[in-house]
């Protein structure tokens, strides 16, 4: 039987990723609730995420070098299999006793290392599998993989926590990775693009640096990436504090948290459908900047001042509706402007600097809330007297104040970027990259060799001094 190619192959991969992310979202919810119940500490909660994201940052340059050397099937399978093993290890920890925070940090660190491969390899593969006009649609569908499970995974996870326990959730997550691996084996994937004829060979260490140098040499790409990094720091701070804020304002209600997260995911579905259904616009950055304004004002400032569960859900709907526009259209710009044979390394470099914002936000958010803003916002303290009527008191007030601050900064940054030509007009300033040449007529689609053959070849290249 002939393996699916093109959009059909992408759809099969999409299904596997969707099932895998459902399991992962269930695990994330269960573990976050477990940490909060065990410690009640914002710092401990955010540190568990810090180790996962810090690991992704650390391994991103290495991942980029391998993505442009290995075949794409091998890279996808290693990423999924490694994540499955890490989740199985976490399951064993819960089955044999109560894991310590250090053990959770270690498992998150290992998982983050394998996650470093996932986003760059899928972004680079989309460029080869899809026609240029469908990049935004494919990127929106990949965002749906990350957002749609929030519609029901937290509720399902909360139900299983009540009926069975966290071990059942971890088992489901482990099995879900098997489905993702199976889809990678079922489809035909494009061959990894080759270096242009006459290009000087590069060492593995040089490959780790190429993506960064490529971005730094281009003022429009450099400025766009700076914008995205700052927005990521602000968005990551809100992401890290979202669950503690809802729990603090609802009396530690798991049901309310699950309801808010699930309601917000409706926006992700709406935004994904909107981007997928509409023709990719010629002026994508205008949509990106206005979506960032809406994200900041409604999805952050409103979140900071509201303690009504339904309003928190509505604000999160707007957040998830804006993200596929921001994420899908900016990724499309990169896919259109960067040469395919460099995309693994460039996208990994992007991941490095953008994911670096998450450890930065983690180190700032927890201590800032626990040791500075919460004491300042305690009933009767100066902060409560000044701002308590706006954001509330105590821990909820401290977190709410952070949301208001990052919302104001994000809105100002997006509006200011309309005045920066290298960001606002990047699509007309930079030429489109030349697509990879099609195989000769009658030769059939050019797909990847078997994972074993490619792995042996790459193993030899990787150790070349």
Coordinates of C-alpha atoms in Angstrom, one line a residue:
X1 CA 0.0 0.0 0.0
X2 CA 1.3 3.4 -1.0
X3 CA 2.1 5.7 1.9
X4 CA 0.2 9.0 2.1
X5 CA 2.1 12.1 0.9
X6 CA 1.5 15.9 1.0
X7 CA -1.5 17.2 2.9
X8 CA -2.8 13.6 3.4
X9 CA 0.4 12.7 5.1
X10 CA 0.4 15.8 7.2
X11 CA -3.2 15.0 8.3
X12 CA -2.1 11.6 9.5
X13 CA 0.8 13.1 11.5
X14 CA -1.6 15.7 12.8
X15 CA -3.9 13.0 14.2
X16 CA -1.0 11.3 16.0
X17 CA 0.2 14.6 17.5
X18 CA -3.4 15.4 18.6
X19 CA -3.8 12.1 20.5
X20 CA -0.3 12.6 22.0
X21 CA -1.0 16.1 23.2
X22 CA -4.4 15.1 24.8
X23 CA -2.4 12.7 27.0
X24 CA 0.2 15.3 27.7
X25 CA -2.4 18.0 28.6
X26 CA -4.0 15.5 31.0
X27 CA -0.7 14.8 32.7
X28 CA 0.2 18.5 32.9
X29 CA -3.1 19.3 34.6
X30 CA -2.8 16.4 37.0
X31 CA 0.8 17.1 38.0
X32 CA 0.3 20.8 38.4
X33 CA -2.7 20.2 40.7
X34 CA -0.6 17.6 42.6
X35 CA 2.3 20.1 43.1
X36 CA 0.0 22.8 44.2
X37 CA -1.8 20.5 46.7
X38 CA 1.6 19.3 48.1
X39 CA 3.3 22.6 48.4
X40 CA 0.9 25.5 47.9
X41 CA 4.0 27.4 46.5
X42 CA 4.0 29.5 43.3
X43 CA 7.8 29.1 43.3
X44 CA 7.7 25.3 43.4
X45 CA 5.0 25.2 40.8
X46 CA 6.9 27.4 38.4
X47 CA 10.2 25.7 39.0
X48 CA 8.7 22.4 37.8
X49 CA 8.1 24.1 34.5
X50 CA 11.5 25.9 34.6
X51 CA 13.4 22.6 34.3
X52 CA 11.4 21.4 31.3
X53 CA 11.7 24.7 29.4
X54 CA 15.4 25.2 30.4
X55 CA 16.2 21.8 29.0
X56 CA 14.4 22.6 25.7
X57 CA 16.5 25.8 25.4
X58 CA 19.7 24.0 26.2
X59 CA 19.2 21.3 23.6
X60 CA 17.7 23.4 20.8
X61 CA 20.9 24.3 18.9
X62 CA 21.9 20.6 19.0
X63 CA 18.4 19.6 17.8
X64 CA 18.6 22.0 14.9
X65 CA 21.9 20.6 13.7
X66 CA 20.5 17.0 13.8
X67 CA 17.2 18.0 12.1
X68 CA 19.1 19.3 9.0
X69 CA 21.4 16.2 9.0
X70 CA 19.0 13.3 9.9
X71 CA 16.0 12.2 8.0
X72 CA 12.8 13.7 9.4
X73 CA 11.2 10.3 10.3
X74 CA 14.1 9.4 12.5
X75 CA 14.0 12.8 14.2
X76 CA 10.3 12.6 14.9
X77 CA 10.4 9.1 16.3
X78 CA 13.3 9.9 18.6
X79 CA 11.4 12.9 20.0
X80 CA 8.2 10.9 20.6
X81 CA 10.0 7.8 22.0
X82 CA 12.1 9.8 24.4
X83 CA 9.1 11.7 25.7
X84 CA 7.2 8.3 26.2
X85 CA 10.1 6.9 28.2
X86 CA 10.2 10.0 30.4
X87 CA 6.4 9.8 31.1
X88 CA 6.7 6.1 31.9
X89 CA 9.4 6.9 34.4
X90 CA 7.1 9.4 36.0
X91 CA 4.4 6.7 36.2
X92 CA 6.8 4.3 37.9
X93 CA 7.7 7.0 40.5
X94 CA 4.0 7.5 41.4
X95 CA 3.3 3.7 41.5
X96 CA 6.2 3.0 43.8
X97 CA 5.7 5.9 46.2
X98 CA 5.4 9.7 46.4
X99 CA 8.0 11.4 44.2
X100 CA 10.1 14.2 45.5
X101 CA 10.2 17.5 43.8
X102 CA 13.8 16.8 42.7
X103 CA 12.6 13.7 40.8
X104 CA 9.9 15.7 39.1
X105 CA 12.4 18.3 38.1
X106 CA 14.7 15.6 36.6
X107 CA 11.9 14.0 34.6
X108 CA 10.8 17.4 33.3
X109 CA 14.4 18.1 32.3
X110 CA 14.7 14.9 30.3
X111 CA 11.3 15.4 28.6
X112 CA 12.3 19.0 27.7
X113 CA 15.4 17.7 25.9
X114 CA 13.3 15.6 23.5
X115 CA 10.7 18.3 23.1
X116 CA 13.5 20.5 21.7
X117 CA 13.3 18.4 18.5
X118 CA 9.5 18.5 18.0
X119 CA 8.6 22.1 17.0
X120 CA 11.6 22.8 14.6
X121 CA 11.2 19.4 12.8
X122 CA 7.5 19.9 12.2
X123 CA 7.9 23.5 11.1
X124 CA 10.7 22.6 8.7
X125 CA 8.7 19.6 7.4
X126 CA 5.6 21.6 6.7
X127 CA 7.6 23.7 4.2
X128 CA 8.4 20.6 2.2
X129 CA 5.1 18.8 2.5
X130 CA 2.7 21.7 1.7
X131 CA 2.2 24.2 -1.0
X132 CA 3.4 27.7 -0.1
X133 CA -0.2 29.1 0.1
X134 CA -1.1 26.4 2.7
X135 CA 1.7 27.2 5.2
X136 CA -0.6 29.3 7.4
X137 CA -3.3 26.6 7.3
X138 CA -0.9 23.9 8.4
X139 CA 0.6 26.1 11.1
X140 CA -3.0 26.8 12.4
X141 CA -3.7 23.1 12.5
X142 CA -0.5 22.5 14.5
X143 CA -1.6 25.2 16.9
X144 CA -5.0 23.4 17.2
X145 CA -3.0 20.3 18.3
X146 CA -1.7 22.4 21.2
X147 CA -4.9 24.2 22.1
X148 CA -7.9 22.1 21.3
X149 CA -7.1 19.4 23.9
X150 CA -7.5 22.1 26.6
X151 CA -11.2 21.9 25.7
X152 CA -11.7 18.6 27.4
X153 CA -8.4 17.2 28.7
X154 CA -8.4 19.2 32.0
X155 CA -12.0 18.1 32.7
X156 CA -11.2 14.5 31.8
X157 CA -8.1 14.7 34.0
X158 CA -10.0 16.2 36.9
X159 CA -12.6 13.4 36.6
X160 CA -9.9 10.7 36.6
X161 CA -8.1 12.3 39.5
X162 CA -11.3 11.9 41.5
X163 CA -12.3 8.4 40.3
X164 CA -8.9 6.7 39.9
X165 CA -5.7 8.7 40.4
X166 CA -2.7 10.3 38.8
X167 CA -1.2 6.9 37.8
X168 CA -4.1 6.2 35.3
X169 CA -3.5 9.6 33.7
X170 CA 0.2 8.9 33.3
X171 CA -0.5 5.5 31.8
X172 CA -2.9 7.1 29.2
X173 CA -0.2 9.6 28.3
X174 CA 2.4 6.9 27.8
X175 CA 0.1 4.9 25.5
X176 CA -0.8 8.1 23.5
X177 CA 2.8 8.4 22.4
X178 CA 2.6 5.0 20.7
X179 CA -0.1 6.4 18.5
X180 CA 2.1 9.3 17.5
X181 CA 5.0 7.0 16.7
X182 CA 2.7 4.8 14.6
X183 CA 1.6 7.8 12.4
X184 CA 5.2 8.7 11.7
X185 CA 5.8 5.2 10.4
X186 CA 2.6 5.2 8.2
X187 CA 3.4 8.2 6.0
X188 CA 5.9 9.2 3.3
X189 CA 8.0 12.1 4.4
X190 CA 10.0 14.4 2.2
X191 CA 13.7 13.9 2.0
X192 CA 15.9 16.2 4.1
X193 CA 17.0 19.1 1.8
X194 CA 20.6 19.0 0.7
X195 CA 23.1 21.7 0.9
X196 CA 23.5 23.8 -2.3
X197 CA 26.1 22.5 -4.8
X198 CA 29.4 24.0 -4.1
X199 CA 28.6 24.9 -0.4
X200 CA 31.5 24.4 1.9
X201 CA 31.1 21.4 4.4
X202 CA 30.4 22.5 8.0
X203 CA 31.2 20.8 11.2
X204 CA 28.6 19.9 13.8
X205 CA 29.6 22.8 16.0
X206 CA 29.2 25.2 13.1
X207 CA 25.8 23.8 12.3
X208 CA 24.8 24.6 15.9
X209 CA 25.7 28.2 15.3
X210 CA 24.4 28.7 11.7
X211 CA 20.8 29.5 12.7
X212 CA 21.8 32.2 15.1
X213 CA 24.1 33.8 12.5
X214 CA 21.5 33.7 9.9
X215 CA 19.0 35.6 12.0
X216 CA 21.6 38.2 13.2
X217 CA 22.7 39.0 9.7
X218 CA 19.2 40.1 8.6
X219 CA 17.9 43.2 10.3
X220 CA 14.2 42.4 9.6
X221 CA 14.5 38.9 10.9
X222 CA 16.5 40.1 13.9
X223 CA 13.9 42.8 14.8
X224 CA 11.0 40.4 14.3
X225 CA 12.7 37.9 16.6
X226 CA 13.3 40.5 19.2
X227 CA 9.6 41.4 19.1
X228 CA 8.6 37.8 19.4
X229 CA 11.0 37.2 22.3
X230 CA 9.7 40.1 24.4
X231 CA 6.1 39.0 23.7
X232 CA 7.1 35.5 24.7
X233 CA 8.5 36.7 28.0
X234 CA 5.2 38.5 28.8
X235 CA 3.0 35.7 27.5
X236 CA 5.1 33.1 29.4
X237 CA 4.8 35.0 32.7
X238 CA 1.0 35.0 32.2
X239 CA 1.0 31.3 31.3
X240 CA 3.0 30.3 34.4
X241 CA 0.7 32.3 36.7
X242 CA -2.6 31.5 35.0
X243 CA -3.4 28.4 37.0
X244 CA -2.3 29.7 40.4
X245 CA -4.4 32.8 39.8
X246 CA -7.6 30.8 39.0
X247 CA -6.9 28.5 42.0
X248 CA -6.2 31.4 44.3
X249 CA -9.4 33.2 43.3
X250 CA -11.7 30.2 43.4
X251 CA -10.7 28.7 46.7
X252 CA -8.4 26.1 45.1
X253 CA -11.3 24.6 43.1
X254 CA -10.0 22.1 40.6
X255 CA -13.4 22.1 38.8
X256 CA -13.3 25.9 38.3
X257 CA -9.7 25.6 36.9
X258 CA -10.7 22.9 34.5
X259 CA -13.8 24.9 33.4
X260 CA -11.8 28.0 32.7
X261 CA -9.1 26.1 30.8
X262 CA -11.7 24.2 28.8
X263 CA -13.7 27.3 28.0
X264 CA -10.6 29.1 26.8
X265 CA -9.8 26.3 24.4
X266 CA -13.0 27.3 22.5
X267 CA -11.1 30.4 21.3
X268 CA -8.2 28.2 20.0
X269 CA -10.7 26.2 17.9
X270 CA -12.3 29.4 16.6
X271 CA -8.9 31.0 15.8
X272 CA -7.6 27.9 14.1
X273 CA -10.8 27.5 11.9
X274 CA -10.5 31.2 11.0
X275 CA -6.9 31.0 9.9
X276 CA -7.4 27.7 8.2
X277 CA -10.5 28.8 6.3
X278 CA -9.2 32.2 5.1
X279 CA -6.7 32.6 2.3
X280 CA -3.3 33.5 3.7
X281 CA -3.2 37.3 3.6
X282 CA -0.5 39.2 1.8
X283 CA 0.1 41.5 4.7
X284 CA 0.3 39.1 7.6
X285 CA 2.2 41.3 10.0
X286 CA -0.8 43.7 10.3
X287 CA -2.9 40.9 11.6
X288 CA -0.1 39.7 14.0
X289 CA 0.3 43.2 15.6
X290 CA -3.5 43.8 16.1
X291 CA -3.9 40.3 17.5
X292 CA -1.1 41.0 20.0
X293 CA -2.9 44.1 21.1
X294 CA -6.1 42.2 21.7
X295 CA -4.2 39.4 23.4
X296 CA -2.6 41.9 25.8
X297 CA -5.6 44.0 26.6
X298 CA -8.3 41.4 27.0
X299 CA -6.2 38.3 27.7
X300 CA -4.0 39.9 30.3
X301 CA -5.4 43.2 31.7
X302 CA -8.9 41.9 32.0
X303 CA -7.6 38.7 33.6
X304 CA -5.7 40.7 36.2
X305 CA -8.7 42.7 37.4
X306 CA -11.5 40.0 37.2
X307 CA -12.4 37.4 39.8
X308 CA -15.5 36.1 38.0
X309 CA -15.0 32.6 36.6
X310 CA -17.0 33.2 33.4
X311 CA -15.0 36.4 32.6
X312 CA -11.8 34.6 33.1
X313 CA -13.0 32.0 30.7
X314 CA -14.0 34.6 28.1
X315 CA -10.6 36.4 28.4
X316 CA -8.9 33.0 27.8
X317 CA -11.1 32.5 24.7
X318 CA -9.7 35.7 23.3
X319 CA -6.1 34.6 24.2
X320 CA -6.5 31.3 22.4
X321 CA -8.2 33.0 19.4
X322 CA -5.3 35.4 19.0
X323 CA -2.5 32.9 19.3
X324 CA -3.1 31.0 16.1
X325 CA -3.1 34.3 14.3
X326 CA 0.2 35.4 15.9
X327 CA 1.8 32.0 15.8
X328 CA 0.5 30.9 12.4
X329 CA 1.3 34.0 10.5
X330 CA 4.7 34.7 12.0
X331 CA 5.8 31.0 11.4
X332 CA 4.5 31.4 7.8
X333 CA 6.7 34.5 7.3
X334 CA 9.8 32.5 8.5
X335 CA 8.9 29.5 6.3
X336 CA 8.5 31.7 3.2
X337 CA 11.8 33.7 3.8
X338 CA 14.3 31.0 5.0
X339 CA 15.8 28.5 2.6
X340 CA 14.5 25.0 3.2
X341 CA 18.0 23.4 3.8
X342 CA 18.6 25.9 6.7
X343 CA 15.2 25.8 8.3
X344 CA 15.9 23.1 10.9
X345 CA 18.8 25.1 12.3
X346 CA 17.1 28.5 12.0
X347 CA 13.9 27.3 13.6
X348 CA 15.9 25.6 16.4
X349 CA 17.7 28.9 16.9
X350 CA 14.4 30.7 17.1
X351 CA 13.2 28.1 19.6
X352 CA 16.3 28.7 21.7
X353 CA 15.8 32.4 22.1
X354 CA 12.1 32.2 22.4
X355 CA 12.0 29.4 24.9
X356 CA 14.7 31.1 26.8
X357 CA 12.0 33.6 27.7
X358 CA 10.2 30.9 29.7
X359 CA 13.0 30.1 32.2
X360 CA 13.5 33.9 32.5
X361 CA 9.8 34.3 33.3
X362 CA 9.9 31.4 35.6
X363 CA 12.7 32.7 37.7
X364 CA 11.0 36.1 37.9
X365 CA 7.3 35.2 38.3
X366 CA 7.4 32.8 41.3
X367 CA 9.7 34.8 43.6
X368 CA 8.1 38.1 42.5
X369 CA 4.7 36.9 43.5
X370 CA 5.7 35.0 46.6
X371 CA 8.2 37.3 48.2
X372 CA 7.4 40.8 46.9
X373 CA 3.9 41.3 45.6
X374 CA 1.9 39.0 47.8
X375 CA 3.2 40.5 51.1
X376 CA 2.7 44.0 49.6
X377 CA -0.9 43.2 48.7
X378 CA -1.9 41.6 52.0
X379 CA -5.0 43.2 53.5
X380 CA -4.1 46.5 55.1
X381 CA -0.7 46.8 53.4
X382 CA 0.2 49.7 51.2
X383 CA -0.3 47.8 47.9
X384 CA -3.8 46.6 49.0
X385 CA -4.8 50.1 49.9
X386 CA -3.6 51.5 46.6
X387 CA -4.6 48.7 44.2
X388 CA -6.6 46.2 46.1
X389 CA -9.9 47.5 44.7
X390 CA -8.6 46.8 41.2
X391 CA -6.8 43.5 41.4
X392 CA -7.8 42.1 44.8
X393 CA -5.7 41.3 48.0
X394 CA -3.1 38.8 49.0
X395 CA -1.7 36.2 46.6
X396 CA -4.5 36.7 44.1
X397 CA -4.0 40.4 44.1
X398 CA -0.2 40.0 43.6
X399 CA -0.7 37.7 40.6
X400 CA -3.4 40.0 39.2
X401 CA -1.1 43.0 39.4
X402 CA 1.5 41.0 37.3
X403 CA -1.2 40.4 34.6
X404 CA -2.1 44.0 34.4
X405 CA 1.5 45.0 34.1
X406 CA 2.4 42.6 31.3
X407 CA -0.8 43.4 29.5
X408 CA 0.1 47.1 29.4
X409 CA 3.6 46.5 28.2
X410 CA 2.5 44.0 25.5
X411 CA -0.1 46.4 24.1
X412 CA 2.4 49.3 24.0
X413 CA 5.0 47.1 22.3
X414 CA 2.6 45.9 19.6
X415 CA 1.3 49.4 18.8
X416 CA 4.8 50.8 18.7
X417 CA 5.9 48.1 16.2
X418 CA 3.5 49.6 13.6
X419 CA 6.1 52.4 13.4
X420 CA 9.1 50.0 12.8
X421 CA 9.3 49.4 9.1
X422 CA 11.6 46.4 9.4
X423 CA 8.9 44.6 11.4
X424 CA 5.7 46.1 9.8
X425 CA 6.9 45.6 6.2
X426 CA 9.1 42.6 6.6
X427 CA 7.2 40.6 3.9
X428 CA 7.9 43.2 1.2
X429 CA 11.5 43.9 2.4
X430 CA 12.7 40.3 2.3
X431 CA 12.5 38.2 -0.8
X432 CA 10.9 34.7 -0.7
X433 CA 13.2 31.8 -0.5
X434 CA 13.4 29.6 -3.5
X435 CA 11.5 26.3 -3.0
X436 CA 13.2 23.0 -3.2
X437 CA 13.3 21.6 -6.8
X438 CA 10.7 19.0 -7.6
X439 CA 11.9 15.5 -8.6
X440 CA 12.1 14.8 -12.4
X441 CA 8.9 13.9 -14.1
X442 CA 8.1 10.2 -13.7
X443 CA 10.7 9.7 -11.0
X444 CA 8.0 9.7 -8.3
X445 CA 8.0 11.7 -5.0
X446 CA 11.4 11.9 -3.3
X447 CA 11.0 10.6 0.2
X448 CA 13.3 9.7 3.0
X449 CA 15.5 6.6 3.2
X450 CA 15.0 4.2 6.0
X451 CA 15.7 5.5 9.5
X452 CA 18.5 3.0 10.0
X453 CA 20.5 3.9 7.0
X454 CA 20.2 7.6 7.6
X455 CA 21.0 7.2 11.3
X456 CA 24.3 5.5 10.5
X457 CA 25.3 8.1 8.0
X458 CA 24.5 10.9 10.4
X459 CA 26.3 9.2 13.2
X460 CA 29.5 9.4 11.1
X461 CA 28.9 13.0 10.2
X462 CA 28.2 14.1 13.8
X463 CA 31.6 13.1 15.1
X464 CA 33.5 14.7 12.3
X465 CA 35.9 17.3 13.8

